[in-house]
Every structure is written in C-alpha cells, then in structure tokens.
Protein backbone atom coordinates (compact mmCIF):
# COMPACT_ATOMS: atom_id res chain seq x y z
CA MET A 1 2.25 -10.25 -23.21
CA THR A 2 3.91 -7.58 -21.59
CA THR A 3 6.46 -8.06 -19.17
CA ILE A 4 6.19 -7.28 -15.27
CA LYS A 5 8.83 -4.75 -15.80
CA ALA A 6 7.57 -3.12 -18.97
CA TRP A 7 4.17 -2.88 -17.14
CA LEU A 8 5.40 -1.15 -14.14
CA ALA A 9 7.37 1.25 -16.48
CA ASP A 10 4.29 2.08 -18.51
CA ARG A 11 2.51 5.45 -16.97
CA ARG A 12 -0.61 4.63 -19.00
CA ARG A 13 -0.54 0.99 -17.70
CA LYS A 14 -3.91 -0.75 -17.83
CA TYR A 15 -5.66 -2.44 -14.81
CA ALA A 16 -6.58 -5.39 -16.62
CA ASP A 17 -2.85 -5.98 -18.24
CA GLY A 18 -1.44 -5.98 -14.92
CA LEU A 19 -4.14 -8.32 -13.42
CA ALA A 20 -3.06 -10.81 -15.96
CA LEU A 21 0.50 -10.89 -15.21
CA PHE A 22 -0.43 -11.01 -11.33
CA ASN A 23 -2.68 -14.40 -12.30
CA LYS A 24 0.10 -15.86 -14.33
CA HIS A 25 3.07 -15.08 -12.39
CA ALA A 26 1.96 -14.75 -8.57
CA SER A 27 2.63 -17.33 -6.26
CA PRO A 28 -0.04 -19.53 -4.64
CA GLU A 29 0.10 -17.87 -1.41
CA LEU A 30 0.17 -14.29 -2.97
CA LYS A 31 -3.06 -15.58 -5.08
CA SER A 32 -4.84 -16.84 -2.10
CA LYS A 33 -4.41 -13.68 -0.42
CA PHE A 34 -5.11 -11.22 -2.91
CA GLY A 35 -6.46 -12.98 -6.05
CA ALA A 36 -10.31 -12.37 -5.09
CA TYR A 37 -9.55 -8.92 -4.10
CA PHE A 38 -7.88 -8.19 -7.59
CA ASN A 39 -10.56 -9.94 -9.59
CA GLU A 40 -13.31 -8.30 -8.53
CA VAL A 41 -12.80 -5.43 -10.89
CA ASP A 42 -11.50 -5.58 -14.18
CA SER A 43 -10.34 -1.95 -14.52
CA CYS A 44 -9.94 1.13 -12.26
CA PRO A 45 -8.68 4.59 -11.77
CA ALA A 46 -4.75 5.25 -11.51
CA PHE A 47 -4.96 5.87 -7.55
CA ASP A 48 -7.79 3.42 -6.62
CA GLY A 49 -6.52 1.00 -3.90
CA HIS A 50 -6.89 -2.26 -6.45
CA MET A 51 -4.37 -0.33 -8.61
CA THR A 52 -1.85 0.77 -6.17
CA THR A 53 -1.77 -2.42 -4.31
CA LEU A 54 -1.34 -4.31 -7.46
CA VAL A 55 1.33 -2.45 -8.40
CA ASN A 56 3.03 -2.72 -5.10
CA LYS A 57 2.51 -6.65 -5.55
CA LEU A 58 3.89 -7.07 -8.95
CA THR A 59 7.00 -4.75 -7.97
CA VAL A 60 7.42 -7.68 -5.16
CA ILE A 61 7.27 -10.24 -7.72
CA ASP A 62 9.42 -8.86 -10.30
CA ARG A 63 11.99 -8.26 -7.39
CA ASP A 64 11.86 -11.52 -6.13
CA ALA A 65 12.31 -13.09 -9.56
CA VAL A 66 15.99 -11.99 -9.49
CA ILE A 67 16.57 -12.85 -5.74
CA PRO A 68 17.01 -16.79 -6.17
CA GLN A 69 20.03 -16.66 -7.71
CA SER A 70 21.77 -14.65 -5.12
CA VAL A 71 19.93 -16.86 -2.61
CA GLU A 72 21.83 -20.01 -4.15
CA ARG A 73 25.24 -18.03 -4.15
CA LYS A 74 24.76 -17.02 -0.23
CA ALA A 75 23.67 -20.83 0.50
CA SER A 76 26.88 -22.13 -1.28
CA VAL A 77 29.06 -20.01 0.56
CA GLY A 78 27.30 -20.77 3.77
CA VAL A 79 27.83 -24.71 2.84
CA VAL A 80 31.58 -24.23 2.57
CA SER A 81 31.82 -22.06 5.78
CA ALA A 82 29.71 -24.44 7.45
CA GLY A 83 32.76 -26.84 8.43
CA LYS A 84 34.63 -23.91 10.40
CA VAL A 85 31.46 -23.28 12.36
CA SER A 86 30.86 -25.49 15.67
CA ALA A 87 27.81 -27.74 14.93
CA LYS A 88 26.49 -26.92 18.62
CA PRO A 89 25.83 -23.21 18.80
CA SER A 90 26.42 -21.75 22.42
CA GLY A 91 23.61 -20.87 24.85
CA LYS A 92 23.98 -17.10 23.88
CA ALA A 93 24.25 -17.74 20.33
CA ALA A 94 21.10 -19.79 20.47
CA GLY A 95 19.29 -17.38 22.37
CA LYS A 96 20.02 -14.55 19.84
CA ALA A 97 18.95 -16.73 17.03
CA ALA A 98 15.61 -17.34 18.89
CA ASP A 99 15.08 -13.64 19.74
CA ASN A 100 16.01 -12.43 16.04
CA THR A 101 12.74 -11.99 14.76
CA ALA A 102 13.14 -8.28 14.10
CA PRO A 103 13.98 -6.83 10.64
CA ALA A 104 17.63 -6.53 10.71
CA VAL A 105 17.79 -5.28 6.89
CA LYS A 106 17.39 -1.46 6.08
CA ILE A 107 16.02 -0.61 2.72
CA THR A 108 17.56 2.66 1.35
CA LEU A 109 16.54 4.94 -1.65
CA ALA A 110 18.71 3.03 -3.69
CA ASP A 111 17.58 -0.34 -2.94
CA LEU A 112 14.29 0.43 -4.25
CA PRO A 113 13.08 0.03 -7.43
CA ASP A 114 12.49 3.18 -10.16
CA GLU A 115 8.73 3.07 -9.60
CA LEU A 116 9.15 3.31 -5.80
CA GLN A 117 12.30 6.04 -5.82
CA GLY A 118 9.74 8.32 -7.83
CA LEU A 119 7.60 7.94 -4.90
CA VAL A 120 10.45 9.22 -2.40
CA LYS A 121 11.28 12.01 -4.58
CA ARG A 122 7.62 13.18 -4.85
CA VAL A 123 7.61 12.86 -0.83
CA ARG A 124 10.48 15.21 -0.86
CA GLU A 125 8.47 17.72 -2.99
CA ILE A 126 5.34 17.33 -0.88
CA THR A 127 7.07 17.94 2.65
CA PRO A 128 7.69 21.75 2.15
CA LEU A 129 4.70 22.39 0.65
CA TYR A 130 2.63 21.10 3.69
CA ALA A 131 4.46 22.71 6.19
CA ALA A 132 3.77 26.14 4.40
CA ALA A 133 0.14 25.37 3.57
CA PHE A 134 -0.54 24.37 7.59
CA THR A 135 1.25 27.51 8.83
CA GLU A 136 -0.65 29.33 6.52
CA MET A 137 -3.92 27.54 7.45
CA ALA A 138 -3.30 28.03 11.30
CA SER A 139 -2.60 31.97 10.68
CA GLU A 140 -5.06 34.30 12.41
CA SER A 141 -5.05 36.80 9.57
CA ILE A 142 -6.61 34.52 7.04
CA ALA A 143 -9.80 35.14 5.89
CA ASP A 144 -12.31 32.12 6.58
CA LYS A 145 -12.88 31.35 3.03
CA ASP A 146 -9.51 31.04 2.11
CA ARG A 147 -8.82 29.06 5.10
CA ALA A 148 -11.07 26.50 3.88
CA GLU A 149 -9.27 26.33 0.38
CA VAL A 150 -6.10 26.31 2.38
CA ALA A 151 -7.37 23.40 4.58
CA LYS A 152 -8.18 21.17 1.33
CA GLU A 153 -4.38 21.65 0.02
CA VAL A 154 -3.13 20.64 3.58
CA PHE A 155 -5.59 17.71 3.39
CA ASN A 156 -4.68 16.38 0.14
CA LEU A 157 -0.86 16.75 0.41
CA TRP A 158 -1.35 14.95 4.08
CA CYS A 159 -3.37 11.93 2.07
CA GLU A 160 -1.17 11.85 -0.99
CA ARG A 161 2.23 11.44 1.59
CA ARG A 162 0.19 8.75 3.92
CA ALA A 163 -0.48 6.53 0.64
CA ILE A 164 3.05 6.95 -0.27
CA TRP A 165 4.23 5.87 2.91
CA GLU A 166 2.12 2.98 3.24
CA GLN A 167 3.01 1.65 -0.28
CA LEU A 168 6.69 1.99 0.85
CA ASP A 169 6.11 0.48 4.20
CA GLU A 170 4.22 -2.48 2.75
CA TYR A 171 7.17 -3.42 0.38
CA ALA A 172 9.66 -3.24 3.02
CA LYS A 173 7.63 -5.52 5.11
CA SER A 174 7.47 -7.96 2.14
CA LYS A 175 11.23 -8.09 2.52
CA ASN A 176 11.45 -8.43 6.39
CA ALA A 177 12.91 -5.08 6.19
CA THR A 178 13.03 -1.58 7.69
CA LEU A 179 12.72 1.72 5.36
CA ASP A 180 15.87 4.21 5.70
CA VAL A 181 14.79 6.74 2.86
CA GLY A 182 15.14 9.80 4.61
CA PHE A 183 11.46 10.90 6.23
CA ALA A 184 9.44 8.96 8.60
CA LYS A 185 6.03 7.40 8.83
CA PRO A 186 3.51 10.64 8.84
CA GLU A 187 2.17 11.82 11.87
CA PRO A 188 -1.59 11.70 12.63
CA LEU A 189 -3.47 14.89 10.88
CA PRO A 190 -3.60 17.58 13.41
CA SER A 191 -7.21 17.90 14.78
CA ASN A 192 -8.83 20.86 13.36
CA PRO A 193 -12.37 21.25 12.33
CA LEU A 194 -11.95 21.75 8.72
CA LEU A 195 -9.82 18.75 8.55
CA ASP A 196 -11.95 16.50 10.59
CA GLY A 197 -14.73 17.40 8.11
CA MET A 198 -12.62 16.28 5.22
CA VAL A 199 -11.30 12.97 6.86
CA LEU A 200 -15.09 11.96 7.48
CA ALA A 201 -15.96 12.94 3.99
CA LYS A 202 -13.14 11.13 2.35
CA LYS A 203 -14.05 8.05 4.31
CA ILE A 204 -17.42 8.07 3.55
CA GLU A 205 -16.41 8.50 -0.43
CA ARG A 206 -14.17 5.73 -0.29
CA LEU A 207 -16.80 3.46 1.29
CA LYS A 208 -18.96 4.22 -1.08
CA GLU A 209 -16.88 3.19 -3.87
CA LYS A 210 -16.01 0.03 -2.10
CA ILE A 211 -19.69 -0.26 -2.03
CA ALA A 212 -20.32 -0.06 -5.78
CA ARG A 213 -17.37 -2.51 -7.00
CA THR A 214 -18.59 -5.13 -4.54
CA GLU A 215 -21.89 -4.77 -5.96
CA LYS A 216 -20.43 -5.10 -9.33
CA ALA A 217 -18.35 -7.89 -8.39
CA ILE A 218 -21.71 -9.73 -6.88
CA THR A 219 -23.33 -9.48 -10.08
CA MET A 220 -20.19 -10.46 -11.98
CA HIS A 221 -19.86 -13.65 -9.95
CA SER A 222 -23.45 -14.31 -10.40
CA GLU A 223 -23.16 -14.38 -13.80
CA ASN A 224 -19.90 -16.66 -14.04
CA GLY A 225 -21.46 -19.03 -11.55
CA LYS A 226 -18.64 -18.44 -8.94
CA GLU A 227 -20.60 -18.80 -5.58
CA ASN A 228 -17.89 -19.09 -3.39
CA LEU A 229 -16.35 -15.31 -4.51
CA ARG A 230 -20.13 -14.13 -4.81
CA VAL A 231 -20.80 -15.25 -0.88
CA ALA A 232 -17.55 -13.54 -0.07
CA ALA A 233 -18.59 -10.37 -1.41
CA LEU A 234 -21.74 -10.32 -0.25
CA GLN A 235 -20.14 -10.52 3.39
CA ARG A 236 -18.05 -7.60 2.49
CA LEU A 237 -20.78 -5.57 1.15
CA GLU A 238 -22.60 -6.15 4.52
CA LYS A 239 -19.25 -5.24 6.32
CA PHE A 240 -18.97 -1.96 4.17
CA ASN A 241 -22.63 -1.02 4.75
CA MET A 242 -22.49 -1.21 8.33
CA GLU A 243 -19.38 0.80 8.33
CA LEU A 244 -20.91 3.40 6.18
CA ALA A 245 -24.04 3.97 8.69
CA ASP A 246 -21.63 4.35 11.53
CA LEU A 247 -19.83 7.13 9.64
CA MET A 248 -22.93 8.83 8.33
CA ALA A 249 -23.92 9.09 11.76
CA LYS A 250 -21.34 11.30 12.78
CA ILE A 251 -22.11 13.99 10.23
CA PRO A 252 -22.94 17.07 12.07
CA GLN A 253 -26.82 17.98 12.04
CA ALA A 254 -27.65 21.26 10.81
C-alpha cells in the first residue's frame, strides 16, 4: 500500500486509496468523527467535500506521526528543569495557566505541509484577480451581459479562496494554533443581485449532490447489512431534503 505522504503528493490520487490509508492509520477519535462520512462513498471528484476533508485529515495524520519524538525530547527537558521550579505555582501563575485556553502558537507558511503551501500561493494569485474582476463588475460602463460573465468570475474566485481558507483554518485548529500566512479570512461575499443568485444556486447544487451521495450510501449500507450506518444516512437525507425545500422556496418566481 502507498504511504500517506506519497498519496498526498500524487496529483492524480484516488479517493479509495486515501480512504484505505485513513481506515488504517487514523486514531479511534478521528474514525469516530469522520469514519462514517468518509466510508459512505468509494470515489468522488477532486474538489468534492469528501476528498478535500480526507486530504486535510491525512495531512494531519502524516504530520502528527513525526511529532511524538519531538514531544518526548521536550518532555525530557521538562523533567530535568522541574527540579529548578517551585512545586507550587504562585496565584498569578496559576491564574494564567487556568486562563490559557486560546491558541498561542502561530503557523507560518514555512510550517505548512507542501500541499497546503501550494494553496497559500494560489490565494496570492487569486487576490489581485478577484479585486480586478470585482471592480470591473461594479463599473457603470459595462454591458449587462458582460457584467453577468464577470460576476461568475468574481463568484468562482471568491469560492475558491474561501475553500482554501477553510482547509488551512481546519489544519491550524487541529494544531491548536492560529494562521499567520499573509492573508486573513475572506470577508463575506458582497450583496449583489447577480452574486446572491449564484450563492443560492451553488447551495442548491451542493445539497442535491449530498442527497444523491446519501441515497447511494443508504443502498450500499442496506446491501452490506450495516443498519446503524443506514439509519444515520436516512437521518442525514431527511435533513438535506428539508434544507433543499427551504432553498427552493427562496428562488424568485417569474
């Protein structure tokens, strides 16, 4: 079987291979959180939510695999240093320890795996393109037909940037850290009739994809006799159908 590192580096990687790696190497906690979700499909497109989440989780697993050694070294230093420190911390120090719940570590570009570093570079390419397209879309001199085409470009660039941020942010949270990679979380997409319609259409498209995958998963779980997974999938299907009905009701009537 291929290694996690080799799978992550392969631009033509297959979901099924990554799924096998997750099932083999993931911790019980990760399996309990994501196992059912990942195993409800055996293949999916490169930018499907299953694939992007799987890439993220395997990146975390691969990264964590090399951490125990450094943790052990730090622990050894801590044991040696412990004799030099008061056994009972002062009230001020104890208060700091109790309140120190916020991430103190910052993740920079150099700290990211190669896969995620490439995403940061892509954001740097997107930013000026998005700004230029948005300015053009807002111009009073542009024809309505051309404005609609430019609006599509604005929407697609914004969606790509947001998806990249979410993947980076999830990685940072898995390390109890914050991102310091030269750009902030994307602001919400500005309200605009053209963009609002695209947002609604995208949500409907994604929900229909989720419904189709869930229906397939229900059939698969029924055939495999996995009743617990089938029931869970049925519950998700009911939720997705309700969300879809709400979104469809928002479509302007001609």
